[in-house]
Amino acid sequence: MEKGRIGIDAGGTLVKIAYEESGRIKYRKTGYKEAKELLAWLKLIAPGATPSVTGGRAKWVKEHFFPDAMLVPEFEAVCSGADILRREEENSAAGQFLLVNIGTGTSIFIAGEGKCDRVGGSGLGGGTLTGLGSLLSGTDEFSELVGMAAVGSRQTVDLLVKDIYGGGDEPLNGDMTAANFAKGKGAGKDDLAAAIINMIAETLVLLASQIALARKIESIIYAGSTLAGNAPLKAALSAYTEAVGLKPVFFGNGEYCGALGALMAGAATSN
């Protein structure tokens, strides 16, 4: 592995790695319980490498594992990585785009053409799913909550517009939410998990779509670790985005935007 060809994104919940091997970029991730083993493995397979590190816990990685590591500003790394994936996976031309990066929380960026402006965000994200999920469903395991949501129905939890009107003369789409969790008493765990994911999705689309429409942007790119293996969230984001006349875009490796951007920043510095 070439010196400088490792990017590490040490976020609030996960450590994500992008590394170059035999001319190809590969990815790995782990939670913090296993992070020491993964980072030790990196040092073993690439003893001469100097990683580039980003994320909220980047200094922890630098202090304990790679003292010579280059620190890359988190927003810069995320925007840069997303721009690379956008061109590779979407065959998109150069230009600015709207990025919604859903990690533990969520940040919204206008990026591209060397630009990376955080224009919004929300405390809703993966941390909401696991934290609120633990309170309401009894587990904070991400995969379990996603599995529950996949078979649950938010209609037993959320008060919908059609629940209020009931006569088919609703001024809005009857399936729109009038009040999140307003019917939640006595709801099952699967339905509660579905309602949590729905609340995250519709809130983020509401925020992002207002920015997109104001700036005449026709699509919204969704990335971040909370989307990994999370079909219910992707489906909800897609449905709400299309409902407001915009195109939702997802990357195959979207959870690694920060790690990829860090890798590229380090490569540019070493050249």
Short mmCIF file of C-alpha atoms in Angstrom, two decimals:
data_model
loop_
_atom_site.label_atom_id
_atom_site.label_comp_id
_atom_site.label_asym_id
_atom_site.label_seq_id
_atom_site.Cartn_x
_atom_site.Cartn_y
_atom_site.Cartn_z
CA MET A 1 0.00 0.00 0.00
CA GLU A 2 1.40 3.41 -0.95
CA LYS A 3 2.24 5.97 1.66
CA GLY A 4 -0.66 8.30 2.26
CA ARG A 5 -3.25 6.10 0.57
CA ILE A 6 -5.40 5.51 3.64
CA GLY A 7 -8.32 7.66 4.71
CA ILE A 8 -9.95 7.23 8.11
CA ASP A 9 -13.27 8.78 9.16
CA ALA A 10 -13.62 8.52 12.93
CA GLY A 11 -17.22 9.55 13.50
CA GLY A 12 -19.50 9.58 16.49
CA THR A 13 -20.44 5.90 16.23
CA LEU A 14 -18.28 4.18 13.60
CA VAL A 15 -14.73 4.20 12.28
CA LYS A 16 -14.74 3.99 8.48
CA ILE A 17 -11.67 3.38 6.35
CA ALA A 18 -10.93 3.84 2.66
CA TYR A 19 -7.64 2.39 1.46
CA GLU A 20 -5.96 1.73 -1.85
CA GLU A 21 -4.85 -1.80 -2.67
CA SER A 22 -3.59 -2.95 -6.06
CA GLY A 23 -4.84 0.25 -7.63
CA ARG A 24 -8.37 -0.09 -6.27
CA ILE A 25 -10.05 1.67 -3.37
CA LYS A 26 -11.51 -0.65 -0.76
CA TYR A 27 -13.59 0.06 2.31
CA ARG A 28 -14.00 -1.23 5.84
CA LYS A 29 -15.84 -0.08 8.95
CA THR A 30 -16.30 -1.01 12.58
CA GLY A 31 -17.82 0.23 15.79
CA TYR A 32 -15.59 1.60 18.52
CA LYS A 33 -15.57 -1.68 20.45
CA GLU A 34 -13.59 -3.24 17.60
CA ALA A 35 -11.84 -0.09 16.38
CA LYS A 36 -8.52 -0.87 18.05
CA GLU A 37 -8.30 -4.21 16.23
CA LEU A 38 -9.08 -2.63 12.86
CA LEU A 39 -6.59 0.20 13.29
CA ALA A 40 -3.93 -2.25 14.50
CA TRP A 41 -4.61 -4.32 11.37
CA LEU A 42 -4.05 -1.21 9.26
CA LYS A 43 -0.68 -0.60 10.87
CA LEU A 44 0.26 -4.22 10.23
CA ILE A 45 -0.58 -4.29 6.52
CA ALA A 46 0.74 -0.80 5.81
CA PRO A 47 3.59 -0.09 8.23
CA GLY A 48 4.94 2.79 6.14
CA ALA A 49 1.64 4.49 5.46
CA THR A 50 0.66 7.87 6.83
CA PRO A 51 -3.15 7.96 6.98
CA SER A 52 -5.27 11.05 6.59
CA VAL A 53 -7.89 11.24 9.32
CA THR A 54 -11.15 13.14 9.61
CA GLY A 55 -14.23 13.10 11.81
CA GLY A 56 -15.11 14.09 15.35
CA ARG A 57 -12.70 11.57 16.89
CA ALA A 58 -9.84 12.12 14.45
CA LYS A 59 -7.54 13.37 17.21
CA TRP A 60 -8.14 10.15 19.15
CA VAL A 61 -6.95 8.11 16.15
CA LYS A 62 -3.92 10.34 15.70
CA GLU A 63 -2.97 10.27 19.37
CA HIS A 64 -3.32 6.51 19.90
CA PHE A 65 -2.46 4.95 16.54
CA PHE A 66 -0.99 7.24 13.90
CA PRO A 67 0.89 10.18 15.44
CA ASP A 68 2.07 11.35 12.01
CA ALA A 69 -1.43 11.31 10.52
CA MET A 70 -2.70 14.29 8.58
CA LEU A 71 -5.93 15.77 9.98
CA VAL A 72 -8.51 16.73 7.36
CA PRO A 73 -11.47 19.02 8.19
CA GLU A 74 -14.59 16.86 8.37
CA PHE A 75 -16.87 18.92 6.14
CA GLU A 76 -14.17 19.24 3.49
CA ALA A 77 -13.62 15.47 3.48
CA VAL A 78 -17.33 14.61 3.26
CA CYS A 79 -17.98 17.02 0.39
CA SER A 80 -14.90 15.92 -1.52
CA GLY A 81 -15.71 12.23 -1.14
CA ALA A 82 -19.32 12.77 -2.19
CA ASP A 83 -18.19 14.66 -5.29
CA ILE A 84 -15.92 11.77 -6.28
CA LEU A 85 -18.68 9.18 -5.80
CA ARG A 86 -21.17 11.38 -7.63
CA ARG A 87 -18.98 11.45 -10.70
CA GLU A 88 -18.10 7.76 -10.51
CA GLU A 89 -21.48 6.24 -9.66
CA GLU A 90 -23.85 8.74 -11.24
CA ASN A 91 -21.64 9.78 -14.18
CA SER A 92 -22.52 13.33 -13.20
CA ALA A 93 -20.86 16.32 -14.76
CA ALA A 94 -19.01 18.88 -12.69
CA GLY A 95 -21.21 21.31 -10.85
CA GLN A 96 -22.70 22.07 -7.49
CA PHE A 97 -25.02 19.65 -5.70
CA LEU A 98 -27.02 19.27 -2.49
CA LEU A 99 -25.74 16.63 -0.08
CA VAL A 100 -27.57 15.29 2.97
CA ASN A 101 -25.07 13.35 5.07
CA ILE A 102 -26.91 11.19 7.61
CA GLY A 103 -24.60 9.92 10.32
CA THR A 104 -25.23 10.02 14.05
CA GLY A 105 -26.81 13.38 13.29
CA THR A 106 -27.31 15.05 9.91
CA SER A 107 -25.56 17.83 7.99
CA ILE A 108 -26.73 19.39 4.73
CA PHE A 109 -24.20 20.83 2.29
CA ILE A 110 -24.00 22.71 -0.96
CA ALA A 111 -20.90 21.14 -2.52
CA GLY A 112 -19.01 20.76 -5.78
CA GLU A 113 -16.69 22.99 -7.81
CA GLY A 114 -14.44 23.30 -4.79
CA LYS A 115 -17.33 24.47 -2.64
CA CYS A 116 -18.40 22.99 0.69
CA ASP A 117 -20.93 25.09 2.56
CA ARG A 118 -22.94 23.61 5.41
CA VAL A 119 -26.34 25.17 4.85
CA GLY A 120 -28.38 23.21 7.35
CA GLY A 121 -28.65 20.16 9.51
CA SER A 122 -30.58 18.33 12.18
CA GLY A 123 -30.05 16.38 15.37
CA LEU A 124 -32.09 13.61 13.76
CA GLY A 125 -30.04 10.75 12.37
CA GLY A 126 -28.69 7.34 13.27
CA GLY A 127 -28.28 8.35 16.89
CA THR A 128 -31.99 9.12 17.00
CA LEU A 129 -32.82 5.68 15.64
CA THR A 130 -30.70 3.79 18.16
CA GLY A 131 -31.36 6.09 21.12
CA LEU A 132 -35.10 6.54 20.71
CA GLY A 133 -35.33 2.96 19.49
CA SER A 134 -33.82 1.76 22.74
CA LEU A 135 -36.34 3.75 24.77
CA LEU A 136 -39.37 2.65 22.76
CA SER A 137 -38.44 -0.79 21.43
CA GLY A 138 -36.03 -2.14 23.99
CA THR A 139 -32.98 -2.47 21.74
CA ASP A 140 -30.31 -0.11 20.48
CA GLU A 141 -28.99 -2.56 17.89
CA PHE A 142 -29.13 -0.80 14.54
CA SER A 143 -29.80 -3.90 12.44
CA GLU A 144 -32.56 -5.09 14.78
CA LEU A 145 -34.34 -1.74 14.64
CA VAL A 146 -34.13 -1.67 10.86
CA GLY A 147 -35.55 -5.19 10.75
CA MET A 148 -38.41 -4.17 13.03
CA ALA A 149 -39.17 -1.12 10.91
CA ALA A 150 -39.24 -3.23 7.76
CA VAL A 151 -42.22 -5.24 9.06
CA GLY A 152 -43.85 -2.49 11.11
CA SER A 153 -46.38 0.17 10.14
CA ARG A 154 -46.26 3.76 11.30
CA GLN A 155 -50.02 4.09 10.76
CA THR A 156 -50.69 2.68 14.23
CA VAL A 157 -48.34 5.28 15.73
CA ASP A 158 -48.60 8.52 13.72
CA LEU A 159 -51.72 10.62 13.39
CA LEU A 160 -52.27 11.04 9.66
CA VAL A 161 -54.15 13.76 7.82
CA LYS A 162 -56.82 11.25 6.80
CA ASP A 163 -57.33 10.31 10.47
CA ILE A 164 -58.46 13.87 11.13
CA TYR A 165 -60.66 14.42 8.09
CA GLY A 166 -61.77 10.90 7.31
CA GLY A 167 -64.18 11.89 4.58
CA GLY A 168 -61.89 11.98 1.60
CA ASP A 169 -61.93 15.79 1.37
CA GLU A 170 -58.50 16.34 2.92
CA PRO A 171 -56.71 19.54 1.81
CA LEU A 172 -53.46 17.54 1.79
CA ASN A 173 -52.45 14.00 0.90
CA GLY A 174 -54.27 11.86 3.45
CA ASP A 175 -51.18 9.76 4.15
CA MET A 176 -49.14 12.77 5.26
CA THR A 177 -48.28 13.01 8.93
CA ALA A 178 -50.37 15.38 11.01
CA ALA A 179 -48.56 14.55 14.26
CA ASN A 180 -45.71 12.12 14.85
CA PHE A 181 -46.39 9.49 17.54
CA ALA A 182 -49.80 10.96 18.39
CA LYS A 183 -51.40 7.47 18.31
CA GLY A 184 -48.39 5.76 19.87
CA LYS A 185 -49.99 4.48 23.06
CA GLY A 186 -50.09 0.70 22.99
CA ALA A 187 -48.31 0.42 19.63
CA GLY A 188 -46.07 -2.58 18.99
CA LYS A 189 -42.29 -2.40 18.86
CA ASP A 190 -42.14 -2.96 15.10
CA ASP A 191 -44.57 -0.12 14.47
CA LEU A 192 -42.65 2.20 16.79
CA ALA A 193 -39.41 1.48 14.93
CA ALA A 194 -41.15 2.21 11.63
CA ALA A 195 -42.43 5.50 13.03
CA ILE A 196 -38.96 6.55 14.19
CA ILE A 197 -37.48 5.98 10.75
CA ASN A 198 -40.38 7.77 9.10
CA MET A 199 -39.95 10.80 11.38
CA ILE A 200 -36.26 11.00 10.52
CA ALA A 201 -36.96 10.72 6.79
CA GLU A 202 -39.77 13.22 6.47
CA THR A 203 -38.01 15.81 8.64
CA LEU A 204 -34.78 15.60 6.65
CA VAL A 205 -36.61 15.78 3.33
CA LEU A 206 -38.57 18.80 4.55
CA LEU A 207 -35.36 20.61 5.46
CA ALA A 208 -33.39 19.59 2.37
CA SER A 209 -36.17 20.16 -0.15
CA GLN A 210 -36.67 23.75 0.98
CA ILE A 211 -32.99 24.41 0.32
CA ALA A 212 -33.06 22.59 -3.02
CA LEU A 213 -36.13 24.40 -4.29
CA ALA A 214 -34.81 27.79 -3.17
CA ARG A 215 -31.57 27.18 -5.07
CA LYS A 216 -33.22 25.52 -8.08
CA ILE A 217 -31.46 22.19 -7.50
CA GLU A 218 -33.37 19.24 -8.96
CA SER A 219 -31.95 16.33 -6.98
CA ILE A 220 -30.86 15.53 -3.43
CA ILE A 221 -27.93 13.24 -2.71
CA TYR A 222 -28.31 11.17 0.45
CA ALA A 223 -25.22 9.61 2.02
CA GLY A 224 -23.92 8.54 5.41
CA SER A 225 -23.66 5.46 7.59
CA THR A 226 -27.31 5.49 8.69
CA LEU A 227 -28.34 4.48 5.16
CA ALA A 228 -26.18 1.35 5.12
CA GLY A 229 -28.46 -1.70 5.09
CA ASN A 230 -31.41 0.53 5.90
CA ALA A 231 -34.01 -0.15 3.21
CA PRO A 232 -36.90 1.41 5.20
CA LEU A 233 -35.09 4.75 5.51
CA LYS A 234 -34.06 4.76 1.85
CA ALA A 235 -37.64 3.99 0.80
CA ALA A 236 -39.07 6.76 2.95
CA LEU A 237 -36.49 9.30 1.78
CA SER A 238 -37.19 8.36 -1.84
CA ALA A 239 -40.96 8.61 -1.47
CA TYR A 240 -40.93 11.98 0.27
CA THR A 241 -38.30 13.43 -2.07
CA GLU A 242 -40.24 12.39 -5.16
CA ALA A 243 -43.45 13.74 -3.60
CA VAL A 244 -41.98 17.25 -3.70
CA GLY A 245 -40.85 16.85 -7.30
CA LEU A 246 -37.16 16.18 -6.68
CA LYS A 247 -34.91 13.25 -7.53
CA PRO A 248 -33.34 11.20 -4.68
CA VAL A 249 -29.81 9.89 -5.28
CA PHE A 250 -28.02 7.22 -3.23
CA PHE A 251 -24.43 5.99 -3.55
CA GLY A 252 -23.33 2.39 -3.18
CA ASN A 253 -20.51 3.48 -0.88
CA GLY A 254 -22.11 6.65 0.43
CA GLU A 255 -21.25 5.91 4.05
CA TYR A 256 -17.57 6.31 3.16
CA CYS A 257 -17.67 9.87 1.79
CA GLY A 258 -15.58 11.19 4.67
CA ALA A 259 -13.00 8.41 4.53
CA LEU A 260 -12.68 8.70 0.75
CA GLY A 261 -12.33 12.46 0.93
CA ALA A 262 -9.63 12.11 3.59
CA LEU A 263 -7.76 9.58 1.46
CA MET A 264 -7.80 11.91 -1.53
CA ALA A 265 -6.68 14.88 0.56
CA GLY A 266 -3.70 12.89 1.78
CA ALA A 267 -2.87 11.68 -1.72
CA ALA A 268 -2.94 15.24 -3.05
CA THR A 269 -0.57 16.38 -0.30
CA SER A 270 1.90 13.54 -0.91
CA ASN A 271 2.09 14.11 -4.68
#
